[in-house]
Amino acid sequence: MNDYTLFLYPAAVAYHLAAVLSIQELIDRCNDYSRWIGGTILTGTLFVTLAIAGRWLTYGQGPFLTMYEVLISSLFSLSLIYGLAYAFVPITRIGAPFAAGTMLLLFFWAAETDPGIRLLPPTYETPWLWVHVIFGKLFLGCCLVATSLGVWLITPLKRFVRSVRYMWVPQQIERQVWIWLSIAFLFHSAMLIAGAVWAQDAWGRYWDWDPLETWAFITWLCMAIALHLRSVYHLGPRSLSLLAMGVFVLAFLTFFGVPFISINPHQGAV
Amino acid sequence: MSESTMITRASRLKPGGSGGQRGEGRLKWLRPVASLRITSLGLLLLGAGGVVASRQSDAGQWLIIVSLLLLAINLSAALLSSPLFRVRPALFGMHVGLLLLALALAYGQLSRFRGHFEITEGQEFDPRQVIVDRQAALPTALPLEAAFAQGAIKIDYAPGMMRRQTRSRVVLANNREWTASEGQPLIIDDYRFYVTHNKGFSALISWWPVQGGSPTHLGSLHFPSYPRLAPMQTLSWMAPDGTALTFEIRPTNIPQDDDWTLSGTMAEALLLVTLNGLTTRLQPGEAMRLPGGMFRFEGVKMWIGYRIFYDPSLYWCFASALIVICCLAVHLAGRYLRKPKTNITLADTGKVTI
């Protein structure tokens, strides 16, 4: 085991604590744990940052290529984005159990994945890679926030809530779901454009319908369809939340499922 | 906000039969074409086209073209007839950007050219050597002969045969030098020349016919790709007089535990020529007599493969995509960051602050 991977374990403890506290907060009538929950999520982010920095310093390259690298970098970005949303947008706090659970899932997945290193191909040495990856992480982070709120509308969890701080009106939650999903759509579009510019310079084609490109495009289309459907049909909060969750599941499979088909995030693009 | 609410808001903005409303009336017939249901259908078709295209099927390309056409018509109708776009200028801008993007992509499909060729160090670019992979529907003209001359080729490797940076120097017609590498194509007249991982050694050969006279320069013979096919550095060549020959070169051993650079100097400047089972070793400048003439071995150089890509719509696509992104950002900021209005108007009491 490498030294840097040791930082991931305190991060997992922090996420676990955040999940337990966030459930406790919902059913506790009196006590306010929100500071502790926000603190533990951001502490987890700090430990993941240390793990990534340690790996970066050890091998001299960023976490862009292997499944393990995609998982730990996503763990970092998801927990940072959700942690910031938790701190500054109080309504997003009801999604903490789902968000912390997702982070724990990513941790266990990363723990089971080979942390071996592969040299970055020369085509990855471009600022467009950074732009592409940053927008991708922002997109997934916003999707996580939207889905963690949407879960609330389609499950009977609200029956168990006793804390008055979490008695949000469904319309307020629905509005937040669509705000986060719209922002995710913006970042997803920017990710596709940055990726196309990178691919054009690196491989001489801006689009090649490789599995990741195809599924990223389908995710974008689903978001576009969902946003249009919202304008056409008067769907209720439950239906809209199901649409939002569908987009998140698709995005999650695109980010973490397609690399099962291919060794590299982009098949054959080295 | 629902479509019906937007329509109500738009009609409230233009009271009393203004010119805008008269225009709206004229364009009423466009409303069914601009339906968002058609948009959803077009997007679904586009997704299906993407899935089929990812399986390298031509049907996918056609499905994409048909769905893009449907979406372009639907969007044009919506831009002309929908009152929603009149009250949301950023949303209008975003959809105009999408329409421009669709048009640019369609123009790109019609004018796109793809090809590949191999070139040896010291050789000039010859458009006749280009193998066309995709001919554009619209007429295109490849850059003129001798648009550039190939210079030194060097490829860095990390231990374990891990390919790193490729550096291919070229001299352009105006004597300007350029180094093409991964992520940095050579661009001449909008034609983009990309270095590929396909490269190797080539033997330079000159041929004299038996009757004498000036030599006919036959150019270079490319050995198989190196180091991918390192153990197979042989090739068969039929001389102009019909004699079948086998050529072989012996590159120096590849360092296994160190960084190394592949260049023309890695191959020993020695050509092994096999004729009727008898092998002869030729140094640069040495010649070999055949029944119908004589050939001379001039030396060993590197060759490299290039891919050519031509699509004059690239910059238009990028500009349209930027318009889409910027307008979407402005639209979302206006919609979600704007503070809710605190003044509401009640019909019977006038303005009331809440």
Coordinates of C-alpha atoms in Angstrom, one line a residue:
Chain A
M1 CA 0.0 0.0 0.0
N2 CA 1.3 3.4 -0.9
D3 CA 1.6 6.2 1.7
Y4 CA -0.8 8.5 -0.1
T5 CA -3.7 5.9 0.0
L6 CA -3.7 6.1 3.8
F7 CA -5.3 9.5 3.5
L8 CA -8.3 8.0 1.9
Y9 CA -9.3 6.0 5.1
P10 CA -9.8 9.1 7.3
A11 CA -11.8 10.5 4.4
A12 CA -14.0 7.5 4.4
V13 CA -14.5 7.8 8.2
A14 CA -15.5 11.4 7.7
Y15 CA -18.1 10.6 5.0
H16 CA -19.4 7.8 7.1
L17 CA -19.8 10.2 10.0
A18 CA -21.5 12.7 7.8
A19 CA -24.0 10.1 6.6
V20 CA -24.8 9.0 10.1
L21 CA -25.1 12.5 11.4
S22 CA -27.3 13.7 8.5
I23 CA -29.8 10.9 9.2
Q24 CA -29.7 11.7 12.9
E25 CA -30.3 15.4 12.1
L26 CA -33.5 14.6 10.1
I27 CA -35.1 12.6 12.9
D28 CA -33.8 14.7 15.8
R29 CA -36.4 17.3 16.8
C30 CA -34.1 19.7 18.7
N31 CA -30.3 19.4 18.0
D32 CA -28.6 21.1 15.0
Y33 CA -25.8 19.0 13.6
S34 CA -25.4 20.9 10.3
R35 CA -22.1 22.4 11.3
W36 CA -20.7 19.0 12.1
I37 CA -22.0 17.5 8.9
G38 CA -20.6 20.3 6.7
G39 CA -17.3 20.0 8.7
T40 CA -17.0 16.3 8.2
I41 CA -17.7 16.5 4.5
L42 CA -15.1 19.2 4.0
T43 CA -12.7 17.3 6.2
G44 CA -13.2 14.3 4.0
T45 CA -12.5 16.5 1.0
L46 CA -9.2 17.7 2.6
F47 CA -8.0 14.1 3.1
V48 CA -8.9 13.1 -0.4
T49 CA -7.0 16.2 -1.6
L50 CA -3.9 15.1 0.4
A51 CA -4.2 11.6 -1.2
I52 CA -4.3 13.0 -4.7
A53 CA -1.5 15.5 -3.9
G54 CA 0.6 12.6 -2.6
R55 CA 0.0 10.5 -5.7
W56 CA 0.7 13.5 -7.9
L57 CA 4.0 14.2 -6.2
T58 CA 5.0 10.5 -6.2
Y59 CA 4.4 9.9 -9.9
G60 CA 4.6 13.4 -11.3
Q61 CA 1.2 13.4 -13.2
G62 CA -2.4 14.2 -12.4
P63 CA -5.3 11.8 -11.9
F64 CA -6.6 11.7 -15.4
L65 CA -6.1 8.3 -16.9
T66 CA -6.9 5.1 -15.0
M67 CA -10.2 4.0 -13.3
Y68 CA -8.6 4.5 -9.9
E69 CA -7.6 8.1 -10.8
V70 CA -11.0 8.9 -12.2
L71 CA -12.6 7.5 -9.0
I72 CA -10.5 9.4 -6.5
S73 CA -10.6 12.7 -8.5
S74 CA -14.4 12.4 -8.7
L75 CA -14.5 11.7 -4.9
F76 CA -12.6 14.9 -4.4
S77 CA -14.8 17.0 -6.8
L78 CA -18.1 15.6 -5.6
S79 CA -17.4 16.1 -1.9
L80 CA -16.0 19.6 -2.5
I81 CA -19.0 20.7 -4.6
Y82 CA -21.5 19.1 -2.3
G83 CA -19.7 20.4 0.8
L84 CA -19.9 24.0 -0.6
A85 CA -23.5 23.6 -1.6
Y86 CA -24.2 22.3 1.9
A87 CA -22.5 25.3 3.5
F88 CA -24.1 28.0 1.4
V89 CA -27.5 26.7 0.2
P90 CA -29.4 25.4 3.3
I91 CA -32.1 23.6 1.3
T92 CA -29.5 21.2 -0.2
R93 CA -28.8 19.8 3.3
I94 CA -31.7 17.4 3.1
G95 CA -29.8 15.5 0.5
A96 CA -26.8 14.9 2.8
P97 CA -27.6 11.2 3.5
F98 CA -27.7 10.4 -0.3
A99 CA -24.6 12.5 -1.1
A100 CA -22.5 11.0 1.7
G101 CA -23.7 7.5 0.7
T102 CA -22.5 8.2 -2.9
M103 CA -19.1 9.3 -1.6
L104 CA -18.8 6.2 0.5
L105 CA -19.7 4.1 -2.6
L106 CA -16.9 5.8 -4.6
F107 CA -14.5 5.2 -1.7
F108 CA -15.2 1.5 -1.5
W109 CA -15.0 1.2 -5.3
A110 CA -11.7 3.0 -5.4
A111 CA -10.4 0.7 -2.6
E112 CA -11.2 -2.3 -4.7
T113 CA -9.6 -0.8 -7.8
D114 CA -6.0 -1.3 -8.9
P115 CA -4.1 1.9 -8.0
G116 CA -1.3 1.2 -10.5
I117 CA 0.0 4.0 -12.6
R118 CA 0.2 4.4 -16.4
L119 CA 2.1 7.2 -18.1
L120 CA 0.0 10.0 -19.5
P121 CA 0.1 9.9 -23.4
P122 CA 1.6 13.0 -24.9
T123 CA -1.9 13.9 -26.2
Y124 CA -2.9 14.6 -22.6
E125 CA -0.4 17.4 -22.2
T126 CA -2.7 20.2 -23.1
P127 CA -4.6 22.9 -21.1
W128 CA -7.8 21.7 -22.9
L129 CA -7.6 18.5 -20.8
W130 CA -7.9 20.6 -17.7
V131 CA -10.8 22.6 -19.0
H132 CA -12.6 19.4 -20.2
V133 CA -12.0 17.6 -16.9
I134 CA -12.9 20.6 -14.6
F135 CA -16.2 21.2 -16.4
G136 CA -16.9 17.4 -16.3
K137 CA -16.4 17.4 -12.5
L138 CA -18.6 20.5 -12.1
F139 CA -21.3 18.8 -14.1
L140 CA -21.3 15.6 -12.1
G141 CA -21.2 17.6 -8.8
C142 CA -24.2 19.7 -9.8
C143 CA -26.0 16.4 -10.8
L144 CA -25.3 14.9 -7.4
V145 CA -26.8 17.9 -5.6
A146 CA -29.9 17.8 -7.9
T147 CA -30.3 14.1 -7.4
S148 CA -29.8 14.2 -3.6
L149 CA -32.7 16.7 -3.5
G150 CA -34.8 14.7 -6.1
V151 CA -34.5 11.6 -4.0
W152 CA -36.4 13.4 -1.3
L153 CA -39.4 14.0 -3.5
I154 CA -39.8 10.4 -4.8
T155 CA -39.1 8.4 -1.6
P156 CA -41.2 8.2 1.6
L157 CA -38.2 9.4 3.6
K158 CA -40.0 12.7 4.5
R159 CA -42.4 10.7 6.7
F160 CA -39.6 10.2 9.2
V161 CA -38.5 13.8 9.3
R162 CA -39.1 15.4 12.7
S163 CA -36.7 18.4 12.5
V164 CA -38.6 21.6 11.5
R165 CA -35.5 22.8 9.7
Y166 CA -36.1 20.2 7.0
M167 CA -39.8 20.8 6.4
W168 CA -39.4 22.2 2.9
V169 CA -42.3 22.6 0.6
P170 CA -42.0 20.2 -2.4
Q171 CA -42.2 23.1 -4.9
Q172 CA -39.1 24.7 -3.2
I173 CA -37.2 21.4 -3.5
E174 CA -38.4 20.9 -7.1
R175 CA -37.2 24.4 -8.0
Q176 CA -33.8 23.7 -6.5
V177 CA -33.6 20.4 -8.4
W178 CA -34.1 22.3 -11.7
I179 CA -31.7 25.0 -10.8
W180 CA -28.9 22.5 -10.2
L181 CA -29.8 20.4 -13.2
S182 CA -29.8 23.5 -15.4
I183 CA -26.3 24.5 -14.1
A184 CA -25.2 20.9 -14.7
F185 CA -26.5 21.2 -18.3
L186 CA -24.4 24.3 -18.8
F187 CA -21.3 22.6 -17.4
H188 CA -21.9 19.5 -19.5
S189 CA -22.2 21.6 -22.7
A190 CA -18.9 23.3 -21.8
M191 CA -17.3 19.9 -21.1
L192 CA -18.3 18.6 -24.5
I193 CA -17.0 21.7 -26.3
A194 CA -13.7 21.6 -24.5
G195 CA -13.4 17.9 -25.2
A196 CA -14.1 18.5 -28.9
V197 CA -11.3 21.2 -29.1
W198 CA -8.9 18.9 -27.3
A199 CA -9.8 15.9 -29.5
Q200 CA -9.4 18.0 -32.7
D201 CA -5.9 19.1 -31.8
A202 CA -4.8 15.7 -30.4
W203 CA -6.3 13.2 -32.7
G204 CA -7.5 15.1 -35.7
R205 CA -11.2 14.7 -35.1
Y206 CA -13.5 16.6 -32.8
W207 CA -16.0 13.8 -32.5
D208 CA -15.5 10.1 -33.0
W209 CA -18.5 8.3 -31.4
D210 CA -16.3 6.4 -29.0
P211 CA -18.3 4.8 -26.1
L212 CA -17.6 7.7 -23.7
E213 CA -18.4 10.4 -26.3
T214 CA -21.6 8.6 -27.3
W215 CA -22.9 8.2 -23.7
A216 CA -21.9 11.7 -22.8
F217 CA -23.9 13.0 -25.8
I218 CA -26.9 10.8 -24.8
T219 CA -26.7 12.3 -21.3
W220 CA -26.7 15.8 -22.8
L221 CA -29.6 14.9 -25.0
C222 CA -31.6 13.5 -22.0
M223 CA -31.0 16.7 -20.1
A224 CA -32.1 18.7 -23.1
I225 CA -35.2 16.6 -23.4
A226 CA -35.9 16.8 -19.7
L227 CA -35.6 20.6 -19.8
H228 CA -37.9 20.8 -22.8
L229 CA -40.5 18.3 -21.3
R230 CA -40.7 20.5 -18.3
S231 CA -41.8 23.4 -20.5
V232 CA -44.4 21.3 -22.4
Y233 CA -46.1 19.1 -19.9
H234 CA -47.2 20.1 -16.4
L235 CA -45.4 17.3 -14.7
G236 CA -45.5 17.0 -10.9
P237 CA -42.5 17.2 -8.6
R238 CA -42.2 13.4 -8.5
S239 CA -42.1 13.0 -12.3
L240 CA -39.6 15.8 -12.6
S241 CA -37.4 14.4 -9.9
L242 CA -37.5 11.0 -11.6
L243 CA -36.2 12.7 -14.8
A244 CA -33.5 14.4 -12.8
M245 CA -32.5 11.1 -11.2
G246 CA -32.5 9.4 -14.6
V247 CA -30.0 12.0 -15.8
F248 CA -27.8 11.4 -12.8
V249 CA -27.8 7.6 -13.2
L250 CA -26.9 8.0 -16.9
A251 CA -24.1 10.5 -16.0
F252 CA -22.9 8.2 -13.3
L253 CA -22.8 5.2 -15.7
T254 CA -21.1 7.4 -18.3
F255 CA -18.4 8.5 -15.9
F256 CA -17.8 5.2 -14.1
G257 CA -19.4 2.5 -16.2
V258 CA -17.9 3.2 -19.7
P259 CA -14.3 2.8 -18.4
F260 CA -15.3 -0.9 -17.9
I261 CA -15.6 -1.2 -21.6
S262 CA -12.3 0.6 -22.3
I263 CA -8.9 0.8 -20.5
N264 CA -8.7 4.5 -21.1
P265 CA -11.5 7.0 -20.4
H266 CA -11.6 7.5 -24.1
Q267 CA -11.3 4.2 -26.0
G268 CA -8.2 4.1 -28.2
A269 CA -7.5 7.8 -27.8
V270 CA -3.9 7.8 -26.6
Chain B
M1 CA -42.2 28.5 -16.5
S2 CA -44.7 26.8 -18.8
E3 CA -45.2 27.7 -22.4
S4 CA -48.7 29.0 -21.9
T5 CA -47.6 31.3 -19.1
M6 CA -44.9 32.7 -21.4
I7 CA -47.4 33.3 -24.2
T8 CA -49.6 35.3 -21.8
R9 CA -46.6 37.3 -20.6
A10 CA -45.5 38.0 -24.2
S11 CA -49.0 39.3 -25.2
R12 CA -49.1 41.5 -22.2
L13 CA -45.8 43.1 -23.2
K14 CA -47.2 44.2 -26.6
P15 CA -50.6 45.7 -25.9
G16 CA -52.9 47.2 -28.6
G17 CA -52.0 45.3 -31.8
S18 CA -48.4 46.5 -32.3
G19 CA -46.4 45.6 -35.4
G20 CA -44.9 42.7 -33.5
Q21 CA -48.3 41.2 -32.8
R22 CA -49.3 41.6 -36.5
G23 CA -46.0 39.7 -37.4
E24 CA -46.9 37.1 -34.9
G25 CA -50.3 36.7 -36.5
R26 CA -48.7 36.2 -39.9
L27 CA -46.4 33.5 -38.6
K28 CA -49.2 31.6 -36.7
W29 CA -49.0 28.8 -39.2
L30 CA -45.4 28.1 -38.1
R31 CA -46.5 27.2 -34.5
P32 CA -47.2 23.5 -35.2
V33 CA -43.8 23.2 -36.8
A34 CA -42.2 24.9 -33.8
S35 CA -43.8 22.5 -31.4
L36 CA -41.6 21.4 -28.5
R37 CA -42.9 17.9 -29.0
I38 CA -41.2 17.8 -32.4
T39 CA -38.1 19.1 -30.6
S40 CA -38.2 16.2 -28.2
L41 CA -38.8 13.7 -31.1
G42 CA -35.8 15.2 -32.9
L43 CA -33.6 15.0 -29.9
L44 CA -34.6 11.3 -29.4
L45 CA -33.8 10.6 -33.1
L46 CA -30.5 12.3 -32.7
G47 CA -29.6 10.1 -29.7
A48 CA -30.6 7.0 -31.6
G49 CA -28.4 8.2 -34.5
G50 CA -25.5 8.6 -32.1
V51 CA -25.9 5.1 -30.8
V52 CA -26.1 3.6 -34.3
A53 CA -23.1 5.7 -35.4
S54 CA -21.1 4.5 -32.5
R55 CA -21.4 1.0 -34.1
Q56 CA -19.7 2.4 -37.2
S57 CA -22.8 2.1 -39.2
D58 CA -23.6 4.4 -42.2
A59 CA -27.3 4.3 -41.2
G60 CA -26.3 6.2 -38.0
Q61 CA -24.9 9.1 -40.1
W62 CA -28.1 9.4 -42.1
L63 CA -30.2 9.2 -38.9
I64 CA -28.1 12.1 -37.5
I65 CA -28.5 14.2 -40.7
V66 CA -32.3 13.6 -40.8
S67 CA -32.7 14.5 -37.1
L68 CA -30.5 17.6 -37.4
L69 CA -32.5 18.7 -40.4
L70 CA -35.8 18.2 -38.4
L71 CA -34.3 20.0 -35.4
A72 CA -33.1 22.9 -37.6
I73 CA -36.5 23.3 -39.2
N74 CA -38.3 23.1 -35.9
L75 CA -35.8 25.6 -34.3
S76 CA -36.1 28.0 -37.2
A77 CA -39.9 28.0 -36.9
A78 CA -39.6 28.4 -33.1
L79 CA -37.2 31.4 -33.5
L80 CA -39.6 33.1 -35.8
S81 CA -42.9 32.3 -34.1
S82 CA -42.4 31.7 -30.4
P83 CA -43.1 34.6 -28.2
L84 CA -41.0 33.0 -25.5
F85 CA -37.9 34.1 -27.4
R86 CA -39.0 37.7 -27.5
V87 CA -39.1 38.0 -23.7
R88 CA -35.9 35.9 -23.1
P89 CA -33.2 37.4 -25.4
A90 CA -30.4 35.2 -23.9
L91 CA -32.5 32.1 -24.6
F92 CA -33.1 33.4 -28.2
G93 CA -29.3 33.9 -28.6
M94 CA -28.6 30.4 -27.3
H95 CA -31.0 28.8 -29.8
V96 CA -29.6 31.0 -32.7
G97 CA -26.2 29.6 -31.7
L98 CA -27.6 26.1 -31.8
L99 CA -29.0 26.7 -35.3
L100 CA -25.7 28.2 -36.5
L101 CA -23.9 25.2 -35.0
A102 CA -26.2 22.8 -36.8
L103 CA -25.6 24.7 -40.1
A104 CA -21.8 24.7 -39.5
L105 CA -21.8 21.0 -38.8
A106 CA -23.8 20.3 -41.9
Y107 CA -21.4 22.4 -44.0
G108 CA -18.5 20.6 -42.3
Q109 CA -20.0 17.2 -43.3
L110 CA -20.2 18.3 -46.9
S111 CA -16.8 19.8 -47.1
R112 CA -14.8 17.4 -44.9
F113 CA -11.8 15.7 -46.4
R114 CA -9.7 13.0 -44.7
G115 CA -6.5 11.4 -46.1
H116 CA -3.2 9.9 -45.0
F117 CA 0.3 9.6 -46.5
E118 CA 3.8 8.6 -45.6
I119 CA 6.8 10.9 -46.2
T120 CA 10.6 10.4 -45.7
E121 CA 13.1 12.9 -44.2
G122 CA 14.2 15.2 -47.0
Q123 CA 11.3 14.5 -49.2
E124 CA 8.8 17.1 -50.4
F125 CA 5.1 16.8 -49.9
D126 CA 3.4 15.4 -53.0
P127 CA -0.4 15.5 -53.1
R128 CA -0.4 12.5 -55.5
Q129 CA 0.9 10.3 -52.6
V130 CA -2.1 11.1 -50.5
I131 CA -4.5 8.2 -49.9
V132 CA -8.0 9.6 -49.6
D133 CA -10.1 8.2 -46.7
R134 CA -13.0 10.5 -47.1
Q135 CA -13.7 12.6 -50.1
A136 CA -15.6 15.8 -49.6
A137 CA -19.0 16.2 -51.4
L138 CA -18.0 19.8 -52.1
P139 CA -14.9 20.3 -54.3
T140 CA -11.6 20.7 -52.3
A141 CA -8.1 21.2 -53.5
L142 CA -5.1 19.8 -51.6
P143 CA -2.2 22.2 -51.0
L144 CA 0.2 22.5 -53.9
E145 CA 3.1 20.2 -54.4
A146 CA 6.1 21.0 -52.3
A147 CA 4.0 22.9 -49.8
F148 CA 6.5 21.6 -47.2
A149 CA 9.7 19.5 -47.0
Q150 CA 10.0 16.9 -44.3
G151 CA 12.9 17.5 -41.9
A152 CA 14.3 15.4 -39.0
I153 CA 12.0 13.1 -37.2
K154 CA 12.5 12.2 -33.6
I155 CA 10.3 10.3 -31.2
D156 CA 11.0 10.0 -27.5
Y157 CA 10.4 6.8 -25.6
A158 CA 10.2 6.0 -21.9
P159 CA 11.4 2.7 -20.6
G160 CA 9.2 -0.2 -21.5
M161 CA 8.5 1.1 -25.1
M162 CA 6.2 3.8 -23.8
R163 CA 5.9 6.4 -26.6
R164 CA 6.3 10.0 -25.6
Q165 CA 6.6 13.1 -27.7
T166 CA 6.9 13.0 -31.5
R167 CA 8.8 15.8 -33.0
S168 CA 8.6 16.1 -36.8
R169 CA 10.4 19.1 -38.2
V170 CA 9.1 20.5 -41.5
V171 CA 10.2 23.4 -43.7
L172 CA 7.4 25.3 -45.3
A173 CA 7.4 26.7 -48.8
N174 CA 8.2 30.2 -47.4
N175 CA 11.3 28.7 -45.6
R176 CA 9.5 29.0 -42.2
E177 CA 10.2 26.0 -39.9
W178 CA 7.6 24.2 -37.9
T179 CA 7.7 21.2 -35.5
A180 CA 4.6 19.1 -35.8
S181 CA 3.8 17.0 -32.7
E182 CA 0.9 15.4 -30.8
G183 CA -1.6 18.1 -30.2
Q184 CA 0.2 20.5 -32.5
P185 CA -0.7 19.9 -36.1
L186 CA 0.9 21.5 -39.1
I187 CA -1.8 23.8 -40.7
I188 CA -1.5 24.8 -44.4
D189 CA -4.4 26.5 -46.1
D190 CA -6.8 25.1 -43.5
Y191 CA -5.5 21.6 -44.1
R192 CA -4.4 20.1 -40.8
F193 CA -1.5 17.6 -41.0
Y194 CA -1.4 15.4 -37.9
V195 CA 1.6 13.2 -37.1
T196 CA 0.6 9.6 -36.4
H197 CA 2.3 6.9 -34.4
N198 CA 3.1 5.1 -37.7
K199 CA 6.8 5.6 -38.5
G200 CA 9.9 3.6 -39.3
F201 CA 13.0 3.4 -41.5
S202 CA 13.3 3.8 -45.2
A203 CA 16.1 3.0 -47.6
L204 CA 16.9 5.5 -50.3
I205 CA 17.6 3.9 -53.7
S206 CA 18.7 5.2 -57.1
W207 CA 18.3 3.2 -60.3
W208 CA 20.3 3.3 -63.5
P209 CA 19.0 1.5 -66.6
V210 CA 21.5 -0.8 -68.4
Q211 CA 21.6 1.5 -71.5
G212 CA 23.2 4.2 -69.3
G213 CA 22.0 7.8 -69.2
S214 CA 20.9 9.8 -66.2
P215 CA 19.7 7.9 -63.1
T216 CA 16.0 7.5 -62.4
H217 CA 15.5 8.4 -58.8
L218 CA 13.1 5.9 -57.4
G219 CA 12.9 7.5 -54.0
S220 CA 12.5 5.7 -50.7
L221 CA 11.4 2.2 -49.7
H222 CA 9.6 2.1 -46.4
F223 CA 10.3 -0.7 -44.0
P224 CA 7.5 -1.9 -41.6
S225 CA 6.5 0.4 -38.8
Y226 CA 9.2 0.6 -36.1
P227 CA 9.5 -0.3 -33.2
R228 CA 6.0 -1.9 -33.3
L229 CA 7.3 -4.4 -35.9
A230 CA 10.9 -4.3 -34.8
P231 CA 11.7 -8.0 -35.6
M232 CA 10.3 -7.7 -39.1
Q233 CA 12.5 -5.0 -40.7
T234 CA 12.5 -6.6 -44.2
L235 CA 10.7 -5.8 -47.4
S236 CA 10.4 -7.2 -50.9
W237 CA 11.2 -5.0 -53.9
M238 CA 10.7 -5.7 -57.6
A239 CA 13.4 -3.7 -59.5
P240 CA 12.3 -2.0 -62.7
D241 CA 14.0 -4.8 -64.7
G242 CA 11.7 -7.4 -63.0
T243 CA 14.3 -8.8 -60.6
A244 CA 12.8 -9.7 -57.2
L245 CA 15.0 -8.6 -54.2
T246 CA 14.6 -8.7 -50.5
F247 CA 16.0 -5.8 -48.4
E248 CA 16.8 -5.9 -44.7
I249 CA 18.1 -3.4 -42.2
R250 CA 19.3 -4.0 -38.6
P251 CA 18.5 -1.2 -36.2
T252 CA 20.5 -1.0 -32.9
N253 CA 19.0 -2.7 -29.9
I254 CA 16.3 -0.8 -28.0
P255 CA 17.3 0.2 -24.5
Q256 CA 14.9 -1.5 -22.1
D257 CA 15.6 0.4 -18.9
D258 CA 16.3 3.9 -20.1
D259 CA 14.7 6.7 -22.0
W260 CA 15.7 6.7 -25.6
T261 CA 15.0 8.6 -28.8
L262 CA 14.1 7.0 -32.1
S263 CA 15.7 8.8 -35.1
G264 CA 17.4 7.9 -38.4
T265 CA 20.7 7.3 -36.7
M266 CA 19.3 4.3 -34.8
A267 CA 19.5 2.1 -37.9
E268 CA 22.9 0.9 -38.9
A269 CA 23.6 2.4 -42.3
L270 CA 23.8 -1.0 -43.9
L271 CA 21.5 -2.6 -46.3
L272 CA 21.3 -6.4 -46.6
V273 CA 20.2 -7.3 -50.1
T274 CA 19.1 -10.9 -50.8
L275 CA 19.0 -12.1 -54.5
N276 CA 18.5 -15.8 -55.3
G277 CA 19.3 -16.8 -51.8
L278 CA 22.6 -14.9 -51.8
T279 CA 22.9 -11.9 -49.3
T280 CA 25.0 -8.9 -50.1
R281 CA 25.9 -6.1 -47.6
L282 CA 25.7 -2.6 -49.1
Q283 CA 27.1 0.6 -47.5
P284 CA 25.7 4.0 -48.5
G285 CA 27.0 4.9 -51.9
E286 CA 27.6 1.3 -53.0
A287 CA 25.7 -0.1 -55.9
M288 CA 24.6 -3.5 -57.1
R289 CA 24.3 -4.7 -60.7
L290 CA 21.2 -6.5 -61.9
P291 CA 20.5 -7.9 -65.4
G292 CA 18.5 -4.9 -66.5
G293 CA 20.4 -2.1 -64.7
M294 CA 22.0 -1.1 -61.5
F295 CA 20.7 0.3 -58.2
R296 CA 22.6 2.3 -55.7
F297 CA 21.9 2.4 -51.9
E298 CA 22.0 6.1 -50.8
G299 CA 21.4 5.6 -47.1
V300 CA 18.8 5.1 -44.3
K301 CA 16.3 7.7 -43.2
M302 CA 13.1 7.8 -41.2
W303 CA 9.6 8.0 -42.6
I304 CA 6.5 9.1 -40.8
G305 CA 2.8 8.8 -41.4
Y306 CA 0.5 11.9 -41.5
R307 CA -3.2 12.2 -41.4
I308 CA -4.8 15.1 -43.3
F309 CA -8.0 16.7 -42.1
Y310 CA -9.8 19.5 -43.8
D311 CA -13.0 21.0 -42.5
P312 CA -13.5 24.7 -43.1
S313 CA -16.4 24.8 -40.6
L314 CA -14.2 24.2 -37.6
Y315 CA -13.9 27.8 -36.4
W316 CA -17.6 28.4 -37.1
C317 CA -18.5 25.4 -35.0
F318 CA -16.4 26.7 -32.2
A319 CA -17.8 30.2 -32.4
S320 CA -21.4 28.9 -32.5
A321 CA -20.8 26.7 -29.5
L322 CA -19.3 29.6 -27.6
I323 CA -22.5 31.6 -28.4
V324 CA -24.6 28.8 -27.1
I325 CA -22.6 28.5 -23.9
C326 CA -22.4 32.2 -23.2
C327 CA -26.1 32.8 -23.9
L328 CA -27.1 29.8 -21.8
A329 CA -25.0 31.1 -18.9
V330 CA -26.6 34.6 -19.2
H331 CA -30.1 33.0 -19.4
L332 CA -29.6 30.9 -16.3
A333 CA -28.0 33.7 -14.4
G334 CA -31.0 36.0 -15.3
R335 CA -33.4 33.3 -14.3
Y336 CA -32.0 32.0 -11.1
L337 CA -29.7 34.7 -9.7
R338 CA -32.2 37.5 -10.1
K339 CA -33.8 38.5 -6.8
P340 CA -37.6 37.8 -6.8
K341 CA -39.7 40.9 -7.3
T342 CA -41.2 42.3 -4.2
N343 CA -43.8 44.5 -5.9
I344 CA -47.0 43.0 -7.2
T345 CA -49.9 44.7 -8.9
L346 CA -53.4 44.1 -7.7
A347 CA -56.2 45.1 -10.0
D348 CA -58.3 46.9 -7.4
T349 CA -55.8 48.4 -5.0
G350 CA -52.9 49.5 -7.3
K351 CA -49.3 48.9 -6.3
V352 CA -48.8 47.1 -3.1
T353 CA -45.5 46.3 -1.5
I354 CA -45.1 43.0 0.2

